[in-house]
PDB file of C-alpha atoms in Angstrom:
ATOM      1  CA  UNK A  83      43.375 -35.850   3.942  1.00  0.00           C
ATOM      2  CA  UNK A  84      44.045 -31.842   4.064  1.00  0.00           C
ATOM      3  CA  UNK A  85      45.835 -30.829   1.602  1.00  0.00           C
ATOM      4  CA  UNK A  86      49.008 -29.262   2.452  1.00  0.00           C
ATOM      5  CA  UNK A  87      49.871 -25.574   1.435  1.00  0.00           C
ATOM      6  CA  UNK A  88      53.190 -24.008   0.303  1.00  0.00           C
ATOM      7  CA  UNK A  89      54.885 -21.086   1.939  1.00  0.00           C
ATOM      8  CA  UNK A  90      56.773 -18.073   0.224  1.00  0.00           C
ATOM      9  CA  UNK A  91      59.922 -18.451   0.729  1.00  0.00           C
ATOM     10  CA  UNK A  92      61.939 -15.912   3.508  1.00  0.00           C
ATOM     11  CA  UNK A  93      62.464 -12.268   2.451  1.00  0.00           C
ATOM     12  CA  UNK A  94      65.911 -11.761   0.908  1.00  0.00           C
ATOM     13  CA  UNK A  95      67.367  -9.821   3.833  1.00  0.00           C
ATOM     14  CA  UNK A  96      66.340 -12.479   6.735  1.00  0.00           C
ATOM     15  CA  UNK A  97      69.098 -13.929   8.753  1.00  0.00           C
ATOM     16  CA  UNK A  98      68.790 -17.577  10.103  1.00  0.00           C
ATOM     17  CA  UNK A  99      66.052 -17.313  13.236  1.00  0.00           C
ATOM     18  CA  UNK A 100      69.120 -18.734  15.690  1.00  0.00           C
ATOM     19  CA  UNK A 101      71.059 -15.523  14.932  1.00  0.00           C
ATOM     20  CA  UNK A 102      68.454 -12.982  14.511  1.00  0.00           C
ATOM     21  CA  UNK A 103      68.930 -11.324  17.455  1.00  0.00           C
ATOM     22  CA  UNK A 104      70.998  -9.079  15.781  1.00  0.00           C
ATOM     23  CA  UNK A 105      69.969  -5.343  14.760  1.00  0.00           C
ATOM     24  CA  UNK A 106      68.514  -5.189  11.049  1.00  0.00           C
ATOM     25  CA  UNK A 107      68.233  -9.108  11.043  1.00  0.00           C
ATOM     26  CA  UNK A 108      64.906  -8.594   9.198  1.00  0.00           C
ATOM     27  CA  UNK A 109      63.340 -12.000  10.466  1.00  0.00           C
ATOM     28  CA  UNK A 110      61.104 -11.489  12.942  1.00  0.00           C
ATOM     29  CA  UNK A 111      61.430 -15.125  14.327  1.00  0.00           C
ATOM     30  CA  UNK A 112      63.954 -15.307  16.939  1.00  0.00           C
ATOM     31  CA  UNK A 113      64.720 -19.149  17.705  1.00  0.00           C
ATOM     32  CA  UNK A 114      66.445 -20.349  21.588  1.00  0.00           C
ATOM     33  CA  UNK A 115      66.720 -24.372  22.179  1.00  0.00           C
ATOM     34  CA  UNK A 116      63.867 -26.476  23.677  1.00  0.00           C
ATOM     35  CA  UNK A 117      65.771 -27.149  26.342  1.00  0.00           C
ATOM     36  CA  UNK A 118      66.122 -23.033  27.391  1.00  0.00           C
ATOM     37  CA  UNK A 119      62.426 -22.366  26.330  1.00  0.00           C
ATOM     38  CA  UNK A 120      60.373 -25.647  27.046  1.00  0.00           C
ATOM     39  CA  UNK A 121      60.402 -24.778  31.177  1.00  0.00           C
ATOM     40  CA  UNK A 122      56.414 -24.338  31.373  1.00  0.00           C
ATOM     41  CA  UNK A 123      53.349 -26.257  30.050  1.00  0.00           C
ATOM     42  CA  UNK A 124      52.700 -25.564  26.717  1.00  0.00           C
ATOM     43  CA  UNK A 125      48.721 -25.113  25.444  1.00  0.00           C
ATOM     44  CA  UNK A 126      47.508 -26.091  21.725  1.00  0.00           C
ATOM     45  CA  UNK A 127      46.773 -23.033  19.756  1.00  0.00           C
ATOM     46  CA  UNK A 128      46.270 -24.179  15.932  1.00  0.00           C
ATOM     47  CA  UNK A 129      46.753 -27.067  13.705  1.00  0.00           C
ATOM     48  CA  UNK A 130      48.462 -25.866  10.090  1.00  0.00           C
ATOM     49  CA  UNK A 131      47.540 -27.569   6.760  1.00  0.00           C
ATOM     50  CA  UNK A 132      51.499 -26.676   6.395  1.00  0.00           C
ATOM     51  CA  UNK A 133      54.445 -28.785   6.375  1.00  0.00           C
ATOM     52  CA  UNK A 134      56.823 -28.236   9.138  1.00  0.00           C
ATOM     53  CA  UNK A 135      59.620 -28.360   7.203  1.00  0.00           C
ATOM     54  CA  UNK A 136      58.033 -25.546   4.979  1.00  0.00           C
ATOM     55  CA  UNK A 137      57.490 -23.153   8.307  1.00  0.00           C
ATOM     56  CA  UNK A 138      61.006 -23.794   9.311  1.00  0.00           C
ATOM     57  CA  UNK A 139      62.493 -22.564   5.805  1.00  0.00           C
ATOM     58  CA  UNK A 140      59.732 -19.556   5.473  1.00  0.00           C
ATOM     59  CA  UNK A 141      60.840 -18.326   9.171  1.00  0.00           C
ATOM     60  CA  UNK A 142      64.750 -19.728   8.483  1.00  0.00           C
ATOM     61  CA  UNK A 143      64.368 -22.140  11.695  1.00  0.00           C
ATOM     62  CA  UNK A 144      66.369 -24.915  12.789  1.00  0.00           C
ATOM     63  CA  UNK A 145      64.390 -27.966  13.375  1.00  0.00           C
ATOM     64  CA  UNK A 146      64.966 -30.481  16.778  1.00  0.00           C
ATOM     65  CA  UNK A 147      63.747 -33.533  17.714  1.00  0.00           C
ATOM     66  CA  UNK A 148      63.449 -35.338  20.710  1.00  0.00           C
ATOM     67  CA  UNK A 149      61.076 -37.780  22.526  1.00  0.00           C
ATOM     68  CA  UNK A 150      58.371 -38.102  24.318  1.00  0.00           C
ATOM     69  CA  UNK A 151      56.148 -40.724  26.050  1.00  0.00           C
ATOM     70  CA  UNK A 152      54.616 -41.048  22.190  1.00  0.00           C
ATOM     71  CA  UNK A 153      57.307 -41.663  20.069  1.00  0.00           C
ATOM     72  CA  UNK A 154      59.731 -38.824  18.277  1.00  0.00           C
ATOM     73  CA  UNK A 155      58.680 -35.531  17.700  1.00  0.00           C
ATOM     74  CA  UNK A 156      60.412 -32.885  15.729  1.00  0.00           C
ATOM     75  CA  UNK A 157      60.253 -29.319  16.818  1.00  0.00           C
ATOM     76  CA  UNK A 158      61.098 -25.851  17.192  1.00  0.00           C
ATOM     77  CA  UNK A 159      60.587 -23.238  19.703  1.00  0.00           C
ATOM     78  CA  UNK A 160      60.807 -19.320  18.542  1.00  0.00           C
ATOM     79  CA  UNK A 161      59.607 -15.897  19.695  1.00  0.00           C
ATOM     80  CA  UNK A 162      57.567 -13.545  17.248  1.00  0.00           C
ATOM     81  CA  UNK A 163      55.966 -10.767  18.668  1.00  0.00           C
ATOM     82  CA  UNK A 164      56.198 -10.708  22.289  1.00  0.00           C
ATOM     83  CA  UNK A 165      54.414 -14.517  21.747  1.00  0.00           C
ATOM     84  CA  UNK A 166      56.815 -17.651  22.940  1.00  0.00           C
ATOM     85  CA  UNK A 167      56.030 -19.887  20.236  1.00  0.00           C
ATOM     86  CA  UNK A 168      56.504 -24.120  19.507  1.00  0.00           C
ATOM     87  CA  UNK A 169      56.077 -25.617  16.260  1.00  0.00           C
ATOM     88  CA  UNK A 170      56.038 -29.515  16.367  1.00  0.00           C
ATOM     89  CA  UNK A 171      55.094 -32.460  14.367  1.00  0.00           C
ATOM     90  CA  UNK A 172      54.807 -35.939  15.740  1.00  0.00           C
ATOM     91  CA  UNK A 173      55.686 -39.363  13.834  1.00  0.00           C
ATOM     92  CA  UNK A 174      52.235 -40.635  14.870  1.00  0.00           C
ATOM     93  CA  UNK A 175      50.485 -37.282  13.786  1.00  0.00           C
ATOM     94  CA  UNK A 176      48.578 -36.723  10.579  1.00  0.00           C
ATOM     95  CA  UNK A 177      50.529 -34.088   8.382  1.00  0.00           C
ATOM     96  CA  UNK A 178      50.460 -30.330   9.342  1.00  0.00           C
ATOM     97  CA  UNK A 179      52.221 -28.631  12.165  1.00  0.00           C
ATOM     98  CA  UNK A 180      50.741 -28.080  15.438  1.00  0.00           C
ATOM     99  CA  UNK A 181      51.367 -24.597  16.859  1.00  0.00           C
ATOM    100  CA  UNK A 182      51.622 -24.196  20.729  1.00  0.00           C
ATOM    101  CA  UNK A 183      52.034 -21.314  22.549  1.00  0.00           C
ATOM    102  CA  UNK A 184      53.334 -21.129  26.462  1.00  0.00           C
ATOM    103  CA  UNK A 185      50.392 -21.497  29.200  1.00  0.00           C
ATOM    104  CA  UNK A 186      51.630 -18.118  30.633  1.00  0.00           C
ATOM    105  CA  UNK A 187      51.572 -16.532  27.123  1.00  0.00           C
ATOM    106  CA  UNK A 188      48.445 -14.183  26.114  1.00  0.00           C
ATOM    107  CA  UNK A 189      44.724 -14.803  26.257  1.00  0.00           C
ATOM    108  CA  UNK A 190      44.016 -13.694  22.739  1.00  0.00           C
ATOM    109  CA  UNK A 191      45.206 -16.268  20.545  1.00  0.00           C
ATOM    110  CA  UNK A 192      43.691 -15.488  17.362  1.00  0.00           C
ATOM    111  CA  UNK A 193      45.011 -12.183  17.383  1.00  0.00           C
ATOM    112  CA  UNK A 194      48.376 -14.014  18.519  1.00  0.00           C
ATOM    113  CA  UNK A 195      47.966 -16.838  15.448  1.00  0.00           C
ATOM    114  CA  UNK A 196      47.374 -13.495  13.393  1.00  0.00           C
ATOM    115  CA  UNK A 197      50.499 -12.490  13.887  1.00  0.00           C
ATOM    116  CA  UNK A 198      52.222 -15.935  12.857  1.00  0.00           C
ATOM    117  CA  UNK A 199      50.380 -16.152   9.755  1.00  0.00           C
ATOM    118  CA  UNK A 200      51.596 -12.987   8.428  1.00  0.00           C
ATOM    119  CA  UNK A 201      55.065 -14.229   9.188  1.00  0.00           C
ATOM    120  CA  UNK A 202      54.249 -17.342   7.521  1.00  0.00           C
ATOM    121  CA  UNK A 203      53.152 -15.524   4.497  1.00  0.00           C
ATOM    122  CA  UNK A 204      49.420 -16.710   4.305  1.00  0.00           C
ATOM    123  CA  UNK A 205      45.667 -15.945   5.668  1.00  0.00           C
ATOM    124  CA  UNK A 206      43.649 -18.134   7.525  1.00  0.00           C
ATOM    125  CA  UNK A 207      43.341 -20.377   4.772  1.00  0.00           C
ATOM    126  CA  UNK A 208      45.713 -22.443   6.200  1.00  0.00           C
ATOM    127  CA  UNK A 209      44.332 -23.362   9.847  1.00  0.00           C
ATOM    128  CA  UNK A 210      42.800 -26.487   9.026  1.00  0.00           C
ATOM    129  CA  UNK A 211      42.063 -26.572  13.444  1.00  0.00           C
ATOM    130  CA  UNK A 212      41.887 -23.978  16.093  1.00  0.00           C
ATOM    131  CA  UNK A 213      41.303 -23.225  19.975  1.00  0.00           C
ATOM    132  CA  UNK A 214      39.309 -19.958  19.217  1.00  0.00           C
ATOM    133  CA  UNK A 215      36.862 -21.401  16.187  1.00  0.00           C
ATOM    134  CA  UNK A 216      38.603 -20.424  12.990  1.00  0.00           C
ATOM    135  CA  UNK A 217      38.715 -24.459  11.125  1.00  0.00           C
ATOM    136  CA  UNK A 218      37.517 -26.304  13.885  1.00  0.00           C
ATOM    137  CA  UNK A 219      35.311 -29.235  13.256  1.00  0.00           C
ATOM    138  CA  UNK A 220      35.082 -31.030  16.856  1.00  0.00           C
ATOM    139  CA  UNK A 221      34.960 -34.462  15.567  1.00  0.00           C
ATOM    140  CA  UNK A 222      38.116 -34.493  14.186  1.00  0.00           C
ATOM    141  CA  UNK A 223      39.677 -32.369  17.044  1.00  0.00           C
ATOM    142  CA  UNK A 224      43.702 -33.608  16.421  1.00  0.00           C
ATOM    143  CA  UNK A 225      44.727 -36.524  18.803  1.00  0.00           C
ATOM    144  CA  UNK A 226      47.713 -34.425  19.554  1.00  0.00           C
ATOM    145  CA  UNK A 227      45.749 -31.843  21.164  1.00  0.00           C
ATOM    146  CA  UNK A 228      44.675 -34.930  24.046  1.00  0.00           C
ATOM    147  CA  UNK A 229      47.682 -36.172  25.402  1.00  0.00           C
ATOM    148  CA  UNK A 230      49.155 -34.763  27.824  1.00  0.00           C
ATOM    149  CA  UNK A 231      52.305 -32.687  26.958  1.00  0.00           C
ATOM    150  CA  UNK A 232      54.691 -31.153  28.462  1.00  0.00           C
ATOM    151  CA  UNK A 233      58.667 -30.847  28.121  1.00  0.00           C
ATOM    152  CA  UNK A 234      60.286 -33.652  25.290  1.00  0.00           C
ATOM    153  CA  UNK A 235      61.742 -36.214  27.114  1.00  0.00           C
ATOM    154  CA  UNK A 236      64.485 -38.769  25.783  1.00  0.00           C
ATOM    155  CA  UNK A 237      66.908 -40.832  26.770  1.00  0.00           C
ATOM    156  CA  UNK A 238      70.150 -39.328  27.312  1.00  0.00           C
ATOM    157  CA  UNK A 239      71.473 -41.697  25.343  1.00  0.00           C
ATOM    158  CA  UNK A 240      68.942 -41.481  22.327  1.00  0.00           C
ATOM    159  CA  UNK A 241      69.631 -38.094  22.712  1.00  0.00           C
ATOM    160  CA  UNK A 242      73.830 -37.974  22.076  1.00  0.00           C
ATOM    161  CA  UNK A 243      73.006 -40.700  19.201  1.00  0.00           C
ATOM    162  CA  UNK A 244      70.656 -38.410  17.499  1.00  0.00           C
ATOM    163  CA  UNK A 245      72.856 -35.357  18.677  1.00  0.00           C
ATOM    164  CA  UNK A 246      76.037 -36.901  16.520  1.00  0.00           C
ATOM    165  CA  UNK A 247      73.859 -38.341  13.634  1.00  0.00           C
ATOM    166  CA  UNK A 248      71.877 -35.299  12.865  1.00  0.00           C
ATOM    167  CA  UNK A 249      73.754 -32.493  14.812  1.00  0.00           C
ATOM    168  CA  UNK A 250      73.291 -29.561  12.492  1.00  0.00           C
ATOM    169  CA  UNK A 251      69.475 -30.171  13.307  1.00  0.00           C
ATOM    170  CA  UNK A 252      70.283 -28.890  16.538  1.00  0.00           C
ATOM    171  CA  UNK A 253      72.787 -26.111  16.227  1.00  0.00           C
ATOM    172  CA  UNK A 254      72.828 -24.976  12.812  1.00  0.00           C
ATOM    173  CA  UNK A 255      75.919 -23.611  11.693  1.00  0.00           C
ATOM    174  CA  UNK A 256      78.105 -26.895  12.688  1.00  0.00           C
ATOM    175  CA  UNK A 257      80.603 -25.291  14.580  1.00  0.00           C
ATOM    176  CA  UNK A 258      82.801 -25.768  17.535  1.00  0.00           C
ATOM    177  CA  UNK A 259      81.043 -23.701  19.617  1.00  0.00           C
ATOM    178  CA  UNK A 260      77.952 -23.780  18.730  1.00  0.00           C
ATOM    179  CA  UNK A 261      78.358 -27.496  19.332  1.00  0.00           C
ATOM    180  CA  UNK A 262      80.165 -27.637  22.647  1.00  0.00           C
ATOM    181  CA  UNK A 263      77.622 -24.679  23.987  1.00  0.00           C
ATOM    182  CA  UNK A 264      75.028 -26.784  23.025  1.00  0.00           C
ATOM    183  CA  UNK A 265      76.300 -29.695  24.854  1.00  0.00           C
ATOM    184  CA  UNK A 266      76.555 -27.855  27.570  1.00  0.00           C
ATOM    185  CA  UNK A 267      73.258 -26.466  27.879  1.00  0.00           C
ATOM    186  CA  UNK A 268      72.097 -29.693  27.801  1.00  0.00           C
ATOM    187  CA  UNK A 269      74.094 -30.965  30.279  1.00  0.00           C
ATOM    188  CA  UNK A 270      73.147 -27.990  32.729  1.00  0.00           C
ATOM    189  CA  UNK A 271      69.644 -29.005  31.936  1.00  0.00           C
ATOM    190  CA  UNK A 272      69.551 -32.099  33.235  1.00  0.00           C
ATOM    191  CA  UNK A 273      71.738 -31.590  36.286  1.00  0.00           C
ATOM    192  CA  UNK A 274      75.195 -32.773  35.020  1.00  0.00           C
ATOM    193  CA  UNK A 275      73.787 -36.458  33.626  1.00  0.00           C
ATOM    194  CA  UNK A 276      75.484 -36.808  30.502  1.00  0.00           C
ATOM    195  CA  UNK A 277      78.751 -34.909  31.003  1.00  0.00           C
ATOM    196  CA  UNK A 278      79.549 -35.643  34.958  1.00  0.00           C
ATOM    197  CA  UNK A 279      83.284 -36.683  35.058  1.00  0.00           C
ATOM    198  CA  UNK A 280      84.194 -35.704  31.574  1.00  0.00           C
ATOM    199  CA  UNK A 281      86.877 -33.257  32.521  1.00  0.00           C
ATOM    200  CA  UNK A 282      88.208 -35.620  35.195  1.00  0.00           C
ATOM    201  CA  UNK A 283      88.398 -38.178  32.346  1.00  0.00           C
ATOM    202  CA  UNK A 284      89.569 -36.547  30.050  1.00  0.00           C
ATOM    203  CA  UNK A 285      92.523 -35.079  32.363  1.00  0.00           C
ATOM    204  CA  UNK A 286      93.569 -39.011  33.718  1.00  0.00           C
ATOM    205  CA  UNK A 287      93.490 -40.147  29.748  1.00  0.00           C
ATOM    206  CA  UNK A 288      95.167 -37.234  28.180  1.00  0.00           C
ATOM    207  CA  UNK A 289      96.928 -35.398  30.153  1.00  0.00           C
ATOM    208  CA  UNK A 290      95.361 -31.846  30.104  1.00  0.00           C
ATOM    209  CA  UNK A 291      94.824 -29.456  33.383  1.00  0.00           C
ATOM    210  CA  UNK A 292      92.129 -30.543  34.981  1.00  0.00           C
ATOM    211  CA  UNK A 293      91.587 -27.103  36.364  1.00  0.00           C
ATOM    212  CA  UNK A 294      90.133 -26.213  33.027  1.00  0.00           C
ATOM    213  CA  UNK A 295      86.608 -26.612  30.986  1.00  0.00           C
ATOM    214  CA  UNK A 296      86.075 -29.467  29.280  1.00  0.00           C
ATOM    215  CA  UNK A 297      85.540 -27.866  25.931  1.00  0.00           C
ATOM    216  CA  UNK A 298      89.107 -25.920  26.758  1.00  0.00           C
ATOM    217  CA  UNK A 299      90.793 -29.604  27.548  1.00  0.00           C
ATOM    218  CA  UNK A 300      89.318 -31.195  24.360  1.00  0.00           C
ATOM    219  CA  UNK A 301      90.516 -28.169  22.246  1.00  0.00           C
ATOM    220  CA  UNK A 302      93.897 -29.077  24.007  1.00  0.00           C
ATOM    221  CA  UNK A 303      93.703 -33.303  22.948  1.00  0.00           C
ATOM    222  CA  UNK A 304      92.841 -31.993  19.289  1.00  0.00           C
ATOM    223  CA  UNK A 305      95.296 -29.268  18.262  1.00  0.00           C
ATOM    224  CA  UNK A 306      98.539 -30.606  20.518  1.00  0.00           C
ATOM    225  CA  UNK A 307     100.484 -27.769  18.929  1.00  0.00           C
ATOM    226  CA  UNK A 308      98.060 -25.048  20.134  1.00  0.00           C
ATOM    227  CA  UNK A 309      94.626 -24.019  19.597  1.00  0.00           C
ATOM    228  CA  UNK A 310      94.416 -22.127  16.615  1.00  0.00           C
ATOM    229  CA  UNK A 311      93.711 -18.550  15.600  1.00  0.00           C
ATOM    230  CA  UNK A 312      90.691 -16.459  15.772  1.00  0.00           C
ATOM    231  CA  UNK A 313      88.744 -16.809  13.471  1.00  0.00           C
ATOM    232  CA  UNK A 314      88.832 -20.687  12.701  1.00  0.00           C
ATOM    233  CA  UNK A 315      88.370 -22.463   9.166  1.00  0.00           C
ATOM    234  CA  UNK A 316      85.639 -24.851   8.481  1.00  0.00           C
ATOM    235  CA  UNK A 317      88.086 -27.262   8.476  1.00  0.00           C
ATOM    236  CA  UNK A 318      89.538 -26.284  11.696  1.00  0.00           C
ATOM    237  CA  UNK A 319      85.793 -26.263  12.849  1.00  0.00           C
ATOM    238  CA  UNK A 320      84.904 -29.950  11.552  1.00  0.00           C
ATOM    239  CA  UNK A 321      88.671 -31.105  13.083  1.00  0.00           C
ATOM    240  CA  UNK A 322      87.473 -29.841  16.393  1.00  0.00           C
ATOM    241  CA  UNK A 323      83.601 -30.895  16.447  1.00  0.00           C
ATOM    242  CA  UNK A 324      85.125 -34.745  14.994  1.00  0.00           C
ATOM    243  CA  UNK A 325      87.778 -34.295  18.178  1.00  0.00           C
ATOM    244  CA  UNK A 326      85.327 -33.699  20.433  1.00  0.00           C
ATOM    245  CA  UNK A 327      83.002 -36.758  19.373  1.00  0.00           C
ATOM    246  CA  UNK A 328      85.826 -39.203  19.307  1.00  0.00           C
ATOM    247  CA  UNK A 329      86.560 -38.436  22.577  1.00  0.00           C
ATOM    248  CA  UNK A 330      82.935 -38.436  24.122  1.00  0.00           C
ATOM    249  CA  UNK A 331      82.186 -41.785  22.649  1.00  0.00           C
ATOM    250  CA  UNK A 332      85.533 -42.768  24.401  1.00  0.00           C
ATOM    251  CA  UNK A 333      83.894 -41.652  27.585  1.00  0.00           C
ATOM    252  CA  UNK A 334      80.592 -43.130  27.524  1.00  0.00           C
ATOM    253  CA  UNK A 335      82.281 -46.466  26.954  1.00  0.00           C
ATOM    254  CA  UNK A 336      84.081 -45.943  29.855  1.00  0.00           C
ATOM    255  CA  UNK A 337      80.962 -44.723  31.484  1.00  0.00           C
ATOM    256  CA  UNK A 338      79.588 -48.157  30.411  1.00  0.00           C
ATOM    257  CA  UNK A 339      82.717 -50.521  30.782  1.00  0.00           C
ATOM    258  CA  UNK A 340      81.820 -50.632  34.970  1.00  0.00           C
ATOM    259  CA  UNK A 341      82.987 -47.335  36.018  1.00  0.00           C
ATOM    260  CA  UNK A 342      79.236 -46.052  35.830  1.00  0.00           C
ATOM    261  CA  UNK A 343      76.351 -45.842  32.972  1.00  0.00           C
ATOM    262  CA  UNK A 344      75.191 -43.597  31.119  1.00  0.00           C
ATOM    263  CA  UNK A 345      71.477 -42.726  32.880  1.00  0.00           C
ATOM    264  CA  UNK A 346      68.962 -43.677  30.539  1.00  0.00           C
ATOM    265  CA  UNK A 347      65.639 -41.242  31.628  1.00  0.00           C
ATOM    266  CA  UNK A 348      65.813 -37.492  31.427  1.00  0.00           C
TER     267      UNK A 348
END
């Protein structure tokens, strides 16, 4: 087994990857969801004799996971350098993290991994596998780098479980709207499957306008007296996200009482 090598941890002055868009951020890494980057077929660059969990804290990332036709898979998808980047490890995979890069991205890849490493902190000592040479023995080429992979795919229902059990895995910061924009990302994703006839719902059930959002009517059902002020309190933050997943389990049961299911492939 390879052994596994430890990352610095991030410079002082680097902001969480999901946020680093901003000006003077200092980390280089800047994170978007898998389901706004993972639109085109992604090709195997390197395999890492690094934890994932270690890359996401050196580059401040915010781990998902989903599904695919092999089991779960936990992952991350970031740009550094011009380079569209995924970082994913797979429950059936030895240890390490397998770096992909997107089909369209550039043709020099170890100049491309180059770059990564030094964000990473560490040399070339830690590919244990590579496309270009560096580390590659072919008889132990990573079973990973066979199948055929493309965009995660769950269940829409695995996915809300996981999404309510784990949620700061996918947004971070647990906030209202991080959460809600998240949601709805999803949702857009995969053509209005999980969130069709929420606001219609939730306007029958609780009497809000049905003329607005859904994240506007839920804000509505949780703070009767008004939606409080700019900016909000944790609290006020947890009240709302709790709110909001009261009332989506309420809907899905609904969904699944005979008035329509849930669809179960993404």
């Amino acid at each position: 087994m390879t052994e596994m090598i430890n990352l610095p941890d991030p410079e002082a002055d680097w902001a969480p990857a999901t946020s680093s868009t901003q000006v003077g951020a200092g980390n280089p890494a800047r994170q978007c969801s898998m389901f706004q980057a993972a639109t085109e077929p992604l090709i195997s660059l390197a395999l890492l004799a690094v934890e994932l969990d270690s890359v996401a804290r050196r580059l401040r990332l915010t781990i998902e996971e989903s599904w695919d036709g092999h089991g779960a898979i936990r992952a991350a998808f970031f740009t550094l350098d011009g380079t569209d980047f995924v970082v994913t490890h797979h429950e059936r995979d030895p240890s390490g993290t397998y770096i992909w890069v997107r089909k369209s991205g550039p043709v020099d890849h170890a100049e491309r991994m180059a770059v990564l490493l030094t964000a990473l902190g560490v040399g070339s000592e830690a590919v244990s596998y590579s496309t270009w040479g560096t580390g590659t023995d072919l008889s132990r080429v990573p079973a990973a780098w066979n199948r055929k992979r493309g965009r995660p795919v769950e269940s829409h229902q695995r996915f809300w479980e996981n999404f309510r059990k784990r949620t700061g895995m996918y947004v971070g910061r647990n906030t209202y709207d991080g959460v809600t924009a998240y949601l709805d990302g999803y949702d857009h994703a995969c053509g209005g499957a999980l969130l069709n006839g929420l606001r219609e719902w939730l306007a029958d059930t609780n009497q809000v306008g049905q003329n607005l959002v859904w994240w506007a009517q839920v804000v509505q059902v949780v703070f009767p007296e008004g939606r409080p002020a700019e900016p909000w309190s944790d609290d006020e933050h947890r009240q709302a996200v709790a709110g909001l997943f009261d009332l989506l389990e309420g809907f899905f049961e609904h969904l699944a009482s005979g008035h329509g299911t849930m669809p179960e492939s993404g």
